[in-house]
Short mmCIF file of C-alpha atoms in Angstrom, two decimals:
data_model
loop_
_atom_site.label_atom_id
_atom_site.label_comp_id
_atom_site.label_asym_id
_atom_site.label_seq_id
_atom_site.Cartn_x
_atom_site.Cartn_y
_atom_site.Cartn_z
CA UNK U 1 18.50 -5.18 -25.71
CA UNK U 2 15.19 -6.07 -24.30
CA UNK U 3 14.55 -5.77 -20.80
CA UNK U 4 11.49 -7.35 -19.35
CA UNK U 5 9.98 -4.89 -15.91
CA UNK U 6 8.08 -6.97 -13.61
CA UNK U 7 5.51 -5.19 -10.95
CA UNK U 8 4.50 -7.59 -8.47
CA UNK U 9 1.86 -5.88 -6.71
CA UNK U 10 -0.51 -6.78 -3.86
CA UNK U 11 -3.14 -7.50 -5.77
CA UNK U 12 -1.87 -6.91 -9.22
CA UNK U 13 1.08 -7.82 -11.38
CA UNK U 14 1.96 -5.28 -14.60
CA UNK U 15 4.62 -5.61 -17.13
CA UNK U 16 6.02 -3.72 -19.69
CA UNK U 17 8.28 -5.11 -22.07
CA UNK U 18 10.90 -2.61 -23.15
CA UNK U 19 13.52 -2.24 -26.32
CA UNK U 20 16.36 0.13 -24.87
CA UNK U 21 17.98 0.16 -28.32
CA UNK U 22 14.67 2.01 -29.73
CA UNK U 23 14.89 4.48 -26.60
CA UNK U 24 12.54 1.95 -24.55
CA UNK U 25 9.87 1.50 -26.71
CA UNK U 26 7.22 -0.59 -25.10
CA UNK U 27 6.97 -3.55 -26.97
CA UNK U 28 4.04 -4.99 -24.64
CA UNK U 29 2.48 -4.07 -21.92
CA UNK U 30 0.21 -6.28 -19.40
CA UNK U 31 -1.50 -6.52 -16.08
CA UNK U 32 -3.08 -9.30 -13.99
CA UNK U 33 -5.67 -7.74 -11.84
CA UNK U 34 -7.77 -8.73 -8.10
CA UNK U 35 -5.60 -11.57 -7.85
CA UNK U 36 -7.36 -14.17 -5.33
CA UNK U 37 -10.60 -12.75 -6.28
CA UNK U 38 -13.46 -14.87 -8.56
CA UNK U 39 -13.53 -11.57 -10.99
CA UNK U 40 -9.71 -11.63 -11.54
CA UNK U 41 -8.77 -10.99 -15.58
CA UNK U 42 -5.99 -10.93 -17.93
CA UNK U 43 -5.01 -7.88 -20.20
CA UNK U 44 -2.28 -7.42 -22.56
CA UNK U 45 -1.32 -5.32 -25.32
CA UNK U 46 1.08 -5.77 -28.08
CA UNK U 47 2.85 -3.49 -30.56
CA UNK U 48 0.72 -3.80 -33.33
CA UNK U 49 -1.67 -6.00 -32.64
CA UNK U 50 -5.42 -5.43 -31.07
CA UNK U 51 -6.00 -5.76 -27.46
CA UNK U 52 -5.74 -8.99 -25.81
CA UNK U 53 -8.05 -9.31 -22.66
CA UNK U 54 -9.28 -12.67 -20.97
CA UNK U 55 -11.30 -13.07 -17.82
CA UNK U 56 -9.58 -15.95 -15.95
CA UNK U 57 -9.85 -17.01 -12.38
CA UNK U 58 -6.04 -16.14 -10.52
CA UNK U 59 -6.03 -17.72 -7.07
CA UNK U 60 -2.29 -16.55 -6.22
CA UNK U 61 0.38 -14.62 -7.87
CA UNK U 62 2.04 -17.87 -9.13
CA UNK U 63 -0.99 -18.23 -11.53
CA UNK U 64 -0.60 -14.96 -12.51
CA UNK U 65 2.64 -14.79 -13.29
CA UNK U 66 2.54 -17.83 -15.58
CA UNK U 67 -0.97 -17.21 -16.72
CA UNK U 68 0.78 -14.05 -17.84
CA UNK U 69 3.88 -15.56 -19.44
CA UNK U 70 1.61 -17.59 -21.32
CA UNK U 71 -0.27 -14.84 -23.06
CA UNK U 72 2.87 -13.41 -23.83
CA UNK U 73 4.54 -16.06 -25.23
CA UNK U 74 1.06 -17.34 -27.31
CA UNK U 75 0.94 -13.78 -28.38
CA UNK U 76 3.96 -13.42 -29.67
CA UNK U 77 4.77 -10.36 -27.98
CA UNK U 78 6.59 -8.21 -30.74
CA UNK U 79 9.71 -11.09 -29.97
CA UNK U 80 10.03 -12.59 -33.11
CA UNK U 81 7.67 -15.28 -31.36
CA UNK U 82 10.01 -16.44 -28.89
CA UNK U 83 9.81 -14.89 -25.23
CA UNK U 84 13.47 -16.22 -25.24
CA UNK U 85 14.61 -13.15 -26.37
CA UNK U 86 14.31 -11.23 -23.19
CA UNK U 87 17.79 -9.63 -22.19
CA UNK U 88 16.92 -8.75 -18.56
CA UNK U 89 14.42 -9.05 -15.94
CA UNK U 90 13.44 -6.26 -13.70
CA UNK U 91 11.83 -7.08 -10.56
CA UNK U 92 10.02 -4.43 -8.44
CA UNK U 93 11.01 -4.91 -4.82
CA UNK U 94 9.06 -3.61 -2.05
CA UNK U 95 11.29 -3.82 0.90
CA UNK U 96 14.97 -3.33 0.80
CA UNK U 97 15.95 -2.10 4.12
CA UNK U 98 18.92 -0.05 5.08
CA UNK U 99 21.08 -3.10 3.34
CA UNK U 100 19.97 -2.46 -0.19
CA UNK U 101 20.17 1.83 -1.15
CA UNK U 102 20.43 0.85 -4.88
CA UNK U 103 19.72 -1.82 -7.53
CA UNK U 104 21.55 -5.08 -6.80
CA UNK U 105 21.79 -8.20 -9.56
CA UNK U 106 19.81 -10.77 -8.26
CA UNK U 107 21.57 -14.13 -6.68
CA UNK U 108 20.64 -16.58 -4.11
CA UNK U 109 22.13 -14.46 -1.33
CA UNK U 110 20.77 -11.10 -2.38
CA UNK U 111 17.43 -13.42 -2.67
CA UNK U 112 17.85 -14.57 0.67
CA UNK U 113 18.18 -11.23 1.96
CA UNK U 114 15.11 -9.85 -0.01
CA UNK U 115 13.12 -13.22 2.24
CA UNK U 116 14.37 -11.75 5.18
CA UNK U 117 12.42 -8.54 4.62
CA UNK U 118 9.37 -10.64 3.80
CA UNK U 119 7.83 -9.77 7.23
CA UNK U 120 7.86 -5.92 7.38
CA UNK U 121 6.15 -5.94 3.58
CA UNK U 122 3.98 -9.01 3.97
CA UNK U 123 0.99 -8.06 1.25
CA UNK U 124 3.96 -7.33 -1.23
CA UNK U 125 7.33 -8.62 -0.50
CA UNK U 126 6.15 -12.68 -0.96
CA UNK U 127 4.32 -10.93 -4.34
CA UNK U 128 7.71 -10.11 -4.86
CA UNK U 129 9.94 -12.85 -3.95
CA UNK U 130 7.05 -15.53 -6.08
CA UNK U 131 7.24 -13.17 -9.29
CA UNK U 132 11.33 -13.40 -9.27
CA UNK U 133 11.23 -17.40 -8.69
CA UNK U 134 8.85 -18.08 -11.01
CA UNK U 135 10.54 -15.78 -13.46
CA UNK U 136 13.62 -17.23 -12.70
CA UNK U 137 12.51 -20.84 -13.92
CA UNK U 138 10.62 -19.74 -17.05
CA UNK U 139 13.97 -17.12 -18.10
CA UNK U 140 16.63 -18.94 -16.06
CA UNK U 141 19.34 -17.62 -18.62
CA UNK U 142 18.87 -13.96 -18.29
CA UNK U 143 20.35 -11.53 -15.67
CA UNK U 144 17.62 -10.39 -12.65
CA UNK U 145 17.79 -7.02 -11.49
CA UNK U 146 16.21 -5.91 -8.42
CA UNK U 147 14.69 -2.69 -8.07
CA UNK U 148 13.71 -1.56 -4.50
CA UNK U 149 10.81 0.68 -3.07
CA UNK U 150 12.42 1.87 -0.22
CA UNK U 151 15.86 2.92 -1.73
CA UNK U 152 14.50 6.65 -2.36
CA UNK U 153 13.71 7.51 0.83
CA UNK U 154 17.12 6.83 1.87
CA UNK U 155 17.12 10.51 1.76
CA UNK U 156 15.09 11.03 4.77
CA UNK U 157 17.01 12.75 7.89
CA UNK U 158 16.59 11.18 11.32
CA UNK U 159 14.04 13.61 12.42
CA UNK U 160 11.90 12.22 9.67
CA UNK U 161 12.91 8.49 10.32
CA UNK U 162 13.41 7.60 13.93
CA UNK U 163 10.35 6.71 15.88
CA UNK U 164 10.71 7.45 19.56
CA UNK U 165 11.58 4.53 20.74
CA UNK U 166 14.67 3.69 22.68
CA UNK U 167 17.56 4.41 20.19
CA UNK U 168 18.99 1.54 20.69
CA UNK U 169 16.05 -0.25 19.38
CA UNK U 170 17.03 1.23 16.19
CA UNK U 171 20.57 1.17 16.05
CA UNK U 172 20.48 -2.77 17.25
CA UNK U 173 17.30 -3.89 15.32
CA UNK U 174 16.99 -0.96 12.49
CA UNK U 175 13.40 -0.38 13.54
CA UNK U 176 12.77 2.88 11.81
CA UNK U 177 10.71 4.99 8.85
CA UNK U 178 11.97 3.26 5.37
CA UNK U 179 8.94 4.00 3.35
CA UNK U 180 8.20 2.61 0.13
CA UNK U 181 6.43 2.91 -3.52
CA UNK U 182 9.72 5.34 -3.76
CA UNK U 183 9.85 4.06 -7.60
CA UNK U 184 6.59 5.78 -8.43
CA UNK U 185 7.06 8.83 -6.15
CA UNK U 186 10.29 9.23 -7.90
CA UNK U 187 9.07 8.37 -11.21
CA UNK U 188 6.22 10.98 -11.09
CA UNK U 189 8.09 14.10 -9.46
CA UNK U 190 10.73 13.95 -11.95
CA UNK U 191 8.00 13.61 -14.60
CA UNK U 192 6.25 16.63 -13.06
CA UNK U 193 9.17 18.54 -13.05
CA UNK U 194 9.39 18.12 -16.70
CA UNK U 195 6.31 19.14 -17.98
CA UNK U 196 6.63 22.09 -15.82
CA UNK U 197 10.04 22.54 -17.30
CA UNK U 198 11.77 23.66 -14.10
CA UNK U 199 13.88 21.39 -12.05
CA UNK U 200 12.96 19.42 -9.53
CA UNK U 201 15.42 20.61 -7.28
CA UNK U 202 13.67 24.30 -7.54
CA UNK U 203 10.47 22.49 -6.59
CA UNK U 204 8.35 21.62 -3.54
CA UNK U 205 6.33 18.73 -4.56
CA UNK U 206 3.66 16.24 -2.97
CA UNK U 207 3.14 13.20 -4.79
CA UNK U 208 0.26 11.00 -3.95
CA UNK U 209 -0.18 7.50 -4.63
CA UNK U 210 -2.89 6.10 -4.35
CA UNK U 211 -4.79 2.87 -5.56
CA UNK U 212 -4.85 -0.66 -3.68
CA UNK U 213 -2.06 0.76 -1.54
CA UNK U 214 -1.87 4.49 -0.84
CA UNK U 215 1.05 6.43 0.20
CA UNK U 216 2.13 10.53 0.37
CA UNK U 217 5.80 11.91 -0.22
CA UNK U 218 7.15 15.17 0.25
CA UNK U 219 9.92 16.31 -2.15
CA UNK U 220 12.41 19.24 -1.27
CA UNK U 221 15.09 20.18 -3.68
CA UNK U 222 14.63 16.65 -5.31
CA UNK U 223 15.06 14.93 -2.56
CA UNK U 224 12.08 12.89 -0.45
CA UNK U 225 11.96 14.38 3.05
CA UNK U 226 9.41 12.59 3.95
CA UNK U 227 7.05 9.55 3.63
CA UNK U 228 3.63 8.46 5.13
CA UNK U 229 4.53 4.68 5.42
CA UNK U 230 6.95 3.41 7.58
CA UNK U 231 9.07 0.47 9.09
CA UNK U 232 6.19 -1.66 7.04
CA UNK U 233 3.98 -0.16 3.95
CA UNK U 234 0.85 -0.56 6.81
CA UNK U 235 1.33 3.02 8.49
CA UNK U 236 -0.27 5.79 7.11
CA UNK U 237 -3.25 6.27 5.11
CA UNK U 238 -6.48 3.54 4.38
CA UNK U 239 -5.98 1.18 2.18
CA UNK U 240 -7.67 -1.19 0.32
CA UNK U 241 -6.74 -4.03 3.01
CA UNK U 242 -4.79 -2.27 5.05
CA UNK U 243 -5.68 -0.22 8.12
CA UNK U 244 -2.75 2.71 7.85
CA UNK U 245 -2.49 4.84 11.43
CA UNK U 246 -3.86 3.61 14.37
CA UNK U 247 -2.86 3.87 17.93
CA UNK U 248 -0.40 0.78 19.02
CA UNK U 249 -2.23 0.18 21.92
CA UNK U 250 -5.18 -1.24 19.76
CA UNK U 251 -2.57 -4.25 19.27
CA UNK U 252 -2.23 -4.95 22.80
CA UNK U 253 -6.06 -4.66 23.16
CA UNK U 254 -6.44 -7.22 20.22
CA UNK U 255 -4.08 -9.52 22.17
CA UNK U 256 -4.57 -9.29 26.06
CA UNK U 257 -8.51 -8.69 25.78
CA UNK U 258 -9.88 -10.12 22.83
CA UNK U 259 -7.29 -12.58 22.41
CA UNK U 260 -6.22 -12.73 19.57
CA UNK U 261 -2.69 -14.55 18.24
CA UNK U 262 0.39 -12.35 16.84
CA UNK U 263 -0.60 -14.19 12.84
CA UNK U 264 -4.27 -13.06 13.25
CA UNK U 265 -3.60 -9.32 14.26
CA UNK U 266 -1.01 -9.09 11.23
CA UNK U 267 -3.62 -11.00 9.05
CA UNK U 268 -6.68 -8.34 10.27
CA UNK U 269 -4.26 -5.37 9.76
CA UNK U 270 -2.77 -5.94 6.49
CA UNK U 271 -5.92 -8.32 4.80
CA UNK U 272 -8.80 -7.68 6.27
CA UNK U 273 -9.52 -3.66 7.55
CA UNK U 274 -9.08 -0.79 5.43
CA UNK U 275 -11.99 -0.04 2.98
CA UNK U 276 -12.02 -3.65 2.93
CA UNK U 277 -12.97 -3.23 6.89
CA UNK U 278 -14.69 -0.40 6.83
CA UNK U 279 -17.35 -1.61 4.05
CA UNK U 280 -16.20 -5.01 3.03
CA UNK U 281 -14.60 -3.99 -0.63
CA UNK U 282 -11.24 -2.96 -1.07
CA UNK U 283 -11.47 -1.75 -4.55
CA UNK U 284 -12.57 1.72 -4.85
CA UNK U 285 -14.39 1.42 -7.95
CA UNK U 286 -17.09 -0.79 -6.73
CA UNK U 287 -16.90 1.08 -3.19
CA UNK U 288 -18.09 4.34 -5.30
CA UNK U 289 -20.60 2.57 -7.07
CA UNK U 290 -21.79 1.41 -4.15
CA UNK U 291 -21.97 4.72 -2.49
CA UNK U 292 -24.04 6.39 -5.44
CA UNK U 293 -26.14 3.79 -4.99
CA UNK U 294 -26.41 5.25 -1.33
CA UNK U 295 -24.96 2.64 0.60
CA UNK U 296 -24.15 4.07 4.01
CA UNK U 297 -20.62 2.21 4.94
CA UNK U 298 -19.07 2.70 1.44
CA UNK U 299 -19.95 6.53 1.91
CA UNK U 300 -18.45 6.49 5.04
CA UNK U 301 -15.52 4.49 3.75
CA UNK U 302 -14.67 7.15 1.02
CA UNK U 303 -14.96 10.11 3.39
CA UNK U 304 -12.50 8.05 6.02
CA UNK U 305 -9.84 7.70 2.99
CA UNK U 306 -10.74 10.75 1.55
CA UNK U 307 -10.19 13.05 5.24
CA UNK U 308 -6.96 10.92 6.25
CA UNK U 309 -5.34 11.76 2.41
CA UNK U 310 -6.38 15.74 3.17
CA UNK U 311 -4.52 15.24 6.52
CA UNK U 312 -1.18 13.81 5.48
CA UNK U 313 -0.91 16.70 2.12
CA UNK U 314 -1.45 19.43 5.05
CA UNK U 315 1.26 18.22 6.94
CA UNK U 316 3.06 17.76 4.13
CA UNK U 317 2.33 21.01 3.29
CA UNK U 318 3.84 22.91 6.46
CA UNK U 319 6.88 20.42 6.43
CA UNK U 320 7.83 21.83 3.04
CA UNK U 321 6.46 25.53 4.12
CA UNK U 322 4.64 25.65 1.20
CA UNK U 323 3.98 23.51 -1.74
CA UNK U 324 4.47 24.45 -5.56
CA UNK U 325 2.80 20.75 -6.97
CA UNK U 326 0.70 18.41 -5.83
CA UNK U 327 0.29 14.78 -7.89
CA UNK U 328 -1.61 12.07 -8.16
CA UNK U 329 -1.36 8.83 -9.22
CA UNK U 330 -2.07 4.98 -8.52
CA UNK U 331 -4.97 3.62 -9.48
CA UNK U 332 -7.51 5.24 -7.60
CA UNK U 333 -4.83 8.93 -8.08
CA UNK U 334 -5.12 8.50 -11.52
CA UNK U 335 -8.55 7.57 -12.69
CA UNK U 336 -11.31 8.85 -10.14
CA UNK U 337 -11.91 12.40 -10.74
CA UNK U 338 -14.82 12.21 -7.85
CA UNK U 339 -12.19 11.13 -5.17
CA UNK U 340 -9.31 13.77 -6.58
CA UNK U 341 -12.12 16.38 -6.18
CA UNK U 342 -13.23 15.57 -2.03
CA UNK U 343 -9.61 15.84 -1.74
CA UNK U 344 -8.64 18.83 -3.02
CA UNK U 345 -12.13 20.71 -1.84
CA UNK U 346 -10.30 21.70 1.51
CA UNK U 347 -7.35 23.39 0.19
CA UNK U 348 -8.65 26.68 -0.92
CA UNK U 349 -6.00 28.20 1.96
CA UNK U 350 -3.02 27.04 -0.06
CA UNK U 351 -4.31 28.42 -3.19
CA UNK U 352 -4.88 24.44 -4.71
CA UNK U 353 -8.24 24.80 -6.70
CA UNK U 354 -9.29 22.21 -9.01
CA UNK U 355 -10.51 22.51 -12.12
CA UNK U 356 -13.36 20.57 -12.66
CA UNK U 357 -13.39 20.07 -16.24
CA UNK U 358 -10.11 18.94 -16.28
CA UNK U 359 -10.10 16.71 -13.59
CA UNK U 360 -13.40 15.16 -14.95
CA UNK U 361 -11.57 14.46 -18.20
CA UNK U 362 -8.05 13.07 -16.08
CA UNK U 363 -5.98 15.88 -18.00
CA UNK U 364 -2.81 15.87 -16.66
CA UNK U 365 -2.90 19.38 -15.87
CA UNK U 366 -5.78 19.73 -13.24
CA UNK U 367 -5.87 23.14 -11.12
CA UNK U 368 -7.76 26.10 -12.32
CA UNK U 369 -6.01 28.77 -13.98
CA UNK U 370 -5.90 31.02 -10.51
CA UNK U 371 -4.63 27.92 -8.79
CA UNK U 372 -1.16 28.99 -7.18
CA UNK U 373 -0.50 25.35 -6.65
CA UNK U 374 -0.20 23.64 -10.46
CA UNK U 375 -2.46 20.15 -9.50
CA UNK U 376 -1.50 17.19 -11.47
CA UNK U 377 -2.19 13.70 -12.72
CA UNK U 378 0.30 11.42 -14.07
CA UNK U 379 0.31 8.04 -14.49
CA UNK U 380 2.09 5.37 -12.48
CA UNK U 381 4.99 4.24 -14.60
CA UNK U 382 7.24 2.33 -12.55
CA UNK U 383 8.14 -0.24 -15.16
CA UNK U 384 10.17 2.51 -17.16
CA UNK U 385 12.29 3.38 -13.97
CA UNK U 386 13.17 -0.41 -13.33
CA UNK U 387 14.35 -0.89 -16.34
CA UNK U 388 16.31 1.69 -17.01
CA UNK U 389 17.37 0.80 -13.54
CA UNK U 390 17.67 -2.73 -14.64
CA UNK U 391 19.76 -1.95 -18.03
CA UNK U 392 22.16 0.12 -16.22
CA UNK U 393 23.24 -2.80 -13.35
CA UNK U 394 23.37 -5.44 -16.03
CA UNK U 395 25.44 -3.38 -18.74
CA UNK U 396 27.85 -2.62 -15.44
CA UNK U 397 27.88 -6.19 -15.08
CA UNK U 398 29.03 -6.88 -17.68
CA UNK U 399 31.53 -4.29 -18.00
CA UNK U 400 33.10 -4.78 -14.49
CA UNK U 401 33.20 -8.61 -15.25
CA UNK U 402 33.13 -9.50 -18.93
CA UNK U 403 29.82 -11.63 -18.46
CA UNK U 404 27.15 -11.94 -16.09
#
């Protein structure tokens, strides 16, 4: 069986293109990236075959997603030259609410619902719902599994979830802490756990993703206690776009004084402050460049993201009383040693020192020998948790009713 893992994400979509029946070997593997931008590109790789990379204007995730399908079917894709052959479709879905705690197969109502969510996840859930129509009408004969963010942190208890707010505000309209990227954060404790060879349940780990959107999880004897985003993925740390914490009283300010409409404080929150804001990029790459170069907002910028990361891991820190493992990933996590570094320079008190060889060479092991706390980088691999997530619904499908 081959199961197809779709990663609509704000500004990106990946793929990976599993075989289950060769223990999910990645057949291909793609990514559209800075969707909406002039510099947006195309990369693919396929078993076997060299690199395939194109630079390709991408105004909207639409484009993308058949841009993409394209290259894969032209390609070939290790399919026996027919993109036809795809079992299963696994769809990464940012927002699933209190509703949707595990995988669900994918019909018009359960699509419906998904819409509903569409304004607490607005960067990501359209993303979302536009990657599983369009996939729908180019593989409208496979089953489509979807795979939600939030369904991890299902785990949190209502100290950890309930704003203070009237309760009834939650129990009526559910407004609460359902934090999201929970694939990843799952994904990458679990892997942690098994390098280290000790279970996760024996562990207390901090996983930190970070890229275009950032977020911070606690994990206590496997479970997440605790999240840095929250009824939407906007609260928490900077983002690329997205502004993270700020007081709620800036909203009414933005409305009563400077008068702005309800659609242009959600647009300037979620599109148009963050690093974006702060410096005008919102891709930290060209924000560090930028900074060597000695550009005064995008240093700025990168102490403001690096400072609010250092805050969240030292509460983290005393909500776990203690931390064995701290990891990044995402994007940014994953491949900018000189970030990783800022960030771990102030916890010498928890006994978290970085190695700076390693971490200039993104080992995946990257705290000093005398580190107490092991310091880690693993790469984001969401795909391979969707579709496992993916195989298991439709195989139960098919076993509860004979067909899908």
């Amino acid at each position: 069986m081959k199961i197809l893992a779709l990663n609509c994400g704000s500004s990106s979509i990946k793929y990976k293109l599993f075989d289950v029946d060769r223990n999910y070997q990645v057949l291909a593997k793609g990514i559209a990236e800075r969707i909406g931008q002039k510099s947006s590109s195309i990369c693919q790789t396929i078993e076997n075959k060299p690199e395939y990379r194109i630079e390709k204007y991408l105004p909207d995730h639409r484009a993308a997603m058949q841009a993409l399908h394209q290259a894969l079917a032209e390609n070939k894709s290790g399919l026996s030259g027919d993109i036809g052959k795809v079992d299963g479709v696994g769809h990464r879905i940012v927002h699933g609410g209190e509703r949707f705690r595990n995988p669900a197969l994918i019909n018009e109502e359960v699509l419906e619902q998904i819409k509903e969510s569409a304004m607490f996840a607005p960067l990501h859930c359209q993303p979302n719902v536009t990657g599983v129509e369009v996939s729908r009408e180019l593989l409208p004969d496979v089953p489509h599994v979807a795979v939600f963010d939030t369904a991890a942190h299902q785990t949190l208890e209502p100290k950890a979830f309930l704003y203070a707010l009237p309760i009834e505000y939650y129990e009526k309209y559910k407004i609460r802490k359902y934090g999201f990227h929970g694939i990843n954060h799952s994904y990458v404790a679990n892997e942690a756990a098994r390098i280290l060879t000790k279970p996760l349940n024996d562990l207390k780990v901090i996983t930190c993703h970070l890229g275009s959107g950032c977020s911070i999880t606690a994990f206590e004897q496997g479970r997440s206690i605790d999240t840095s985003m929250g009824l939407t993925p906007l609260e928490g740390l900077v983002m690329g776009s997205r502004c993270g914490d700020l007081d709620p009283s800036i909203v009414l300010y933005l409305i009563e004084v400077i008068g702005l409409q309800v659609e242009q404080v959600r647009d300037l929150l979620n599109r148009k402050s963050g690093l974006l804001g702060l410096c005008g990029h919102n891709d930290m790459r060209d924000i560090t460049e930028m900074a060597e170069k000695g550009d005064k907002r995008a240093q700025i910028a990168i102490e403001i993201f690096v400072y609010r990361t250092q805050k969240y891991i030292g509460a983290y820190a005393a909500a776990l009383n203690g931390v064995d493992v701290i990891v990044f990933t995402g994007g940014i996590g994953e491949n900018s040693p000189s970030i990783r570094a800022r960030i771990m320079g102030n916890f010498g008190y928890l006994g978290a020192y970085i190695d700076q060889a390693k971490n200039k060479n993104n080992e995946t092991m990257l705290s000093s020998d005398d580190s107490v706390v092991r310091l880690m980088n693993i790469p984001a691999n969401e795909e391979m948790l969707i579709a496992q997530h993916a195989y298991t619904i439709i195989t139960q499908s098919v076993k509860n009713k004979g067909k899908i």
